[in-house]
Structure formats: structure tokens, C-alpha cells
Amino acid sequence: MSTAFVLTGGGSLGAVQVGMLLALRDCKITPDLLVGTSVGAVNAAYLAGPGGADARLETLVRLWQRMRRQDVFTTDLRRWFGAARGTQPSLFAGTGLDRLLQGNLGYDALEDARIPVHVTATDVVTGQGIVMRTGPVSSAVRASAAVPGLLPPVVRRGRTLVDGAVGELDVLAHTAAYGVTDIYLLPAGYACAGPSPTTALGSVLSALSLLLHRQFLAQVRGYVGAARLHVLPPLCPLSVSPADFSQTTALVARAHESTRRWLRSTSSRSRDGASVLALHQHDGRTPGKELTRESLSGARRAS
């Protein structure tokens, strides 16, 4: 039996995946293959690094607890003016993310990872999604997380690459093709119960998180691979913006508890993945109360 973890993107909501990873460890579920997109690539690449699996996960928790928005999105007014004039390719330089990766991953090339790790990105010229399995790990992860307009694209082997959430690539089909018996999808989720984003950074990251969530929902609906697919429920309701790095400790703790409870319940074996990921809304008359998939279906039948 072999197991793959697939980690999606979602900005600061990548902290949710760390809680999910803790719950999977508690239930003795460990990966033989890691596949990551955007912030999911950051988590996957770190988890695949040197050292024991438990120690690696614990240091990932501490890394997220220390992380702040300026560690990745460092304000530089001169660069912003340059981006507005068309002389810079992005609002942020990407040096913060590079320092974070170089200082913490602990290995240089994807092929040197303790666990095989695949990183997705998008060819910005063709729109084709690609998977990187070899070569420098830092540039691969930076490419996967290069949100267009926010972080600079990365050139690898003559191709200009941006965030893996943008391209056309069936990540689940790619993962199943490697002959694993079980795939665990770890969705970072999207802010489903909060106010609309009020900043440019928040708007871009929220839109990209929603785009990637919809892509994986379509992939789950169309999944026909031989491997058993387990879709971990994203946090809901979730009012944290993917641009807000101040809530990571709470997100890790909440995802740890909810995912562990789900893994140990019969619902983890009876619910289909599409219903777990289904887009939904919350009842504005009762803040924080979810209109469940069942109640929405009933409302449609009543109408």
C-alpha cells in the first residue's frame, strides 16, 4: 500500500494543511508521495526535507506560528511605483519567500528530498500546467507560488513559470498515475464566511484561492483513477482572509481537531469528495451559520 498527499494553494490558509497533517500523523497515515501547488508546494517541500517525519512536522508548525505577511509580501514603495509604470514584473520582489525557503528547507534539489515531492506550476506563455520532480527545490516552489502580479515569475529551463493554480493540469490524475493506492487531498479552503476583501493583496489571494478550490472540485467530480480518494473537509465556516497571517496558530489548532475528528468518524468513509468541497454560502441572518448542502438542496426542491 502506498499513499500520496495532495496539497492545494490558499495563501495564509496553508496553515490549515499543517493542522490536517498533524491529524493524519495522529491516525498513523503517512505519505509516500507529496504533490503541492502554491502554498501547498511550500508545505510539501518542507515536509519532504531531511530528518525524522515527526520532527519535520513539528518544526513546520513552529515555522507557521512565526510567519508574518511581511516575510513573504515585503512592502517596497519604489517597486510598487515601478510595477505601476511597467518597469517591474510584480508588486513584491519575492526575496522574502526565497529567504524563507533557502533558510528552512534543508536540501537543494527536488530529487534529494526524503520523500518524493512533485511541485506544480504554470507556463505563463502556453497556460500549460507542468509538474517539477527534479532540479532546484527553491526555484520550483517559488514558481509554484508566483501569484501573477504579486510575485515575480520564475524562469526554469527556458520556460517562464507562475503559480500552479493558474494552469490547466489534472493534479489528481497525475498523482493516481504513479500507482498509489490512496490519495489524501488536503484543501486549504477559502474564506466562506467573512467580509469581502478590502485590499488588493486580499482580493488577489482570495480570487486565486477560490479559483484553485473550483479546479479541484472539478477534478474530484471527474476523478476516475484506481486509487482511493479521500478528501479532507476544509474548515467551515472560515472567516480568515488568505492574506491574513495573524491567525495561523488558531487555524492549525482548529484544523488539527476537526480533521482528527473526521478521520476517526464513519463520515470519513461515507461522504463523497465533491460534497465535501461543494461551494456554499452562509445565512446572513445568522452570522456564522452555514447553509448546508442538504438545506440548499431542500430549498431548491421546494422552489
Short mmCIF file of N, CA, C and O in Angstrom, two decimals, residues 3 33 35 68 70 76 94 106 115 119 140 147 184 194 201 209 250 255 257 265 280 285 303:
data_model
loop_
_atom_site.label_atom_id
_atom_site.label_comp_id
_atom_site.label_asym_id
_atom_site.label_seq_id
_atom_site.Cartn_x
_atom_site.Cartn_y
_atom_site.Cartn_z
N THR A 3 0.70 5.74 -0.26
CA THR A 3 -0.21 6.86 -0.02
C THR A 3 0.41 8.15 -0.53
O THR A 3 1.59 8.41 -0.32
N LEU A 33 4.34 9.87 -1.23
CA LEU A 33 4.49 10.85 -2.30
C LEU A 33 3.78 12.12 -1.87
O LEU A 33 2.67 12.06 -1.32
N VAL A 35 2.50 15.95 -3.35
CA VAL A 35 2.27 16.78 -4.54
C VAL A 35 1.72 18.11 -4.05
O VAL A 35 0.70 18.15 -3.35
N ARG A 68 4.91 35.87 9.32
CA ARG A 68 4.12 37.08 9.20
C ARG A 68 4.02 37.46 7.73
O ARG A 68 4.84 37.05 6.91
N GLN A 70 4.75 40.08 6.11
CA GLN A 70 5.92 40.75 5.55
C GLN A 70 7.07 39.78 5.26
O GLN A 70 8.00 40.13 4.54
N ASP A 76 7.65 47.52 -0.60
CA ASP A 76 8.72 48.31 -1.20
C ASP A 76 8.06 49.32 -2.13
O ASP A 76 7.66 48.97 -3.25
N GLY A 94 9.73 38.95 -4.09
CA GLY A 94 9.90 37.52 -3.92
C GLY A 94 11.14 37.13 -3.14
O GLY A 94 11.37 35.94 -2.90
N GLY A 106 16.45 22.91 3.85
CA GLY A 106 17.49 21.98 4.26
C GLY A 106 17.99 21.05 3.18
O GLY A 106 18.76 20.13 3.46
N ILE A 115 11.20 12.31 0.97
CA ILE A 115 10.01 11.72 0.36
C ILE A 115 9.88 12.32 -1.03
O ILE A 115 10.07 13.53 -1.19
N VAL A 119 6.06 19.26 -7.62
CA VAL A 119 5.63 20.65 -7.48
C VAL A 119 5.02 21.12 -8.79
O VAL A 119 5.64 20.97 -9.85
N ALA A 140 11.66 25.88 -7.81
CA ALA A 140 10.43 25.17 -8.14
C ALA A 140 9.28 25.65 -7.27
O ALA A 140 8.17 25.93 -7.75
N VAL A 147 2.27 34.13 -7.58
CA VAL A 147 0.95 34.69 -7.92
C VAL A 147 1.15 35.80 -8.94
O VAL A 147 1.85 36.78 -8.66
N TYR A 184 -4.83 11.37 -0.44
CA TYR A 184 -5.48 12.28 0.51
C TYR A 184 -5.32 13.69 -0.02
O TYR A 184 -4.21 14.18 -0.19
N GLY A 194 -16.53 35.28 5.77
CA GLY A 194 -16.02 36.58 6.19
C GLY A 194 -16.49 37.69 5.28
O GLY A 194 -17.17 37.46 4.28
N LEU A 201 -4.06 42.99 -2.13
CA LEU A 201 -3.46 41.70 -1.81
C LEU A 201 -4.53 40.69 -1.43
O LEU A 201 -4.54 39.55 -1.93
N SER A 209 -7.47 31.66 -4.49
CA SER A 209 -7.87 30.54 -3.64
C SER A 209 -9.18 29.94 -4.11
O SER A 209 -9.35 28.71 -4.17
N ALA A 250 -4.27 29.64 15.41
CA ALA A 250 -5.65 29.21 15.58
C ALA A 250 -6.09 28.29 14.44
O ALA A 250 -6.81 27.31 14.67
N ALA A 255 -7.89 23.12 12.57
CA ALA A 255 -7.84 22.09 11.53
C ALA A 255 -7.37 20.76 12.09
O ALA A 255 -7.83 19.69 11.67
N GLU A 257 -7.91 19.56 15.12
CA GLU A 257 -9.01 18.94 15.86
C GLU A 257 -10.12 18.46 14.92
O GLU A 257 -10.60 17.33 15.03
N SER A 265 -14.17 9.23 12.38
CA SER A 265 -15.62 9.04 12.32
C SER A 265 -15.99 8.24 11.09
O SER A 265 -15.22 8.08 10.15
N HIS A 280 -20.53 26.94 -1.26
CA HIS A 280 -21.73 27.15 -0.46
C HIS A 280 -21.74 28.57 0.06
O HIS A 280 -20.79 29.33 -0.11
N ARG A 285 -28.57 36.09 7.95
CA ARG A 285 -29.40 36.47 9.09
C ARG A 285 -28.86 35.90 10.40
O ARG A 285 -29.17 36.37 11.47
N SER A 303 -38.55 25.10 -4.22
CA SER A 303 -38.86 26.14 -5.20
C SER A 303 -39.31 25.55 -6.52
O SER A 303 -39.78 26.26 -7.38
#
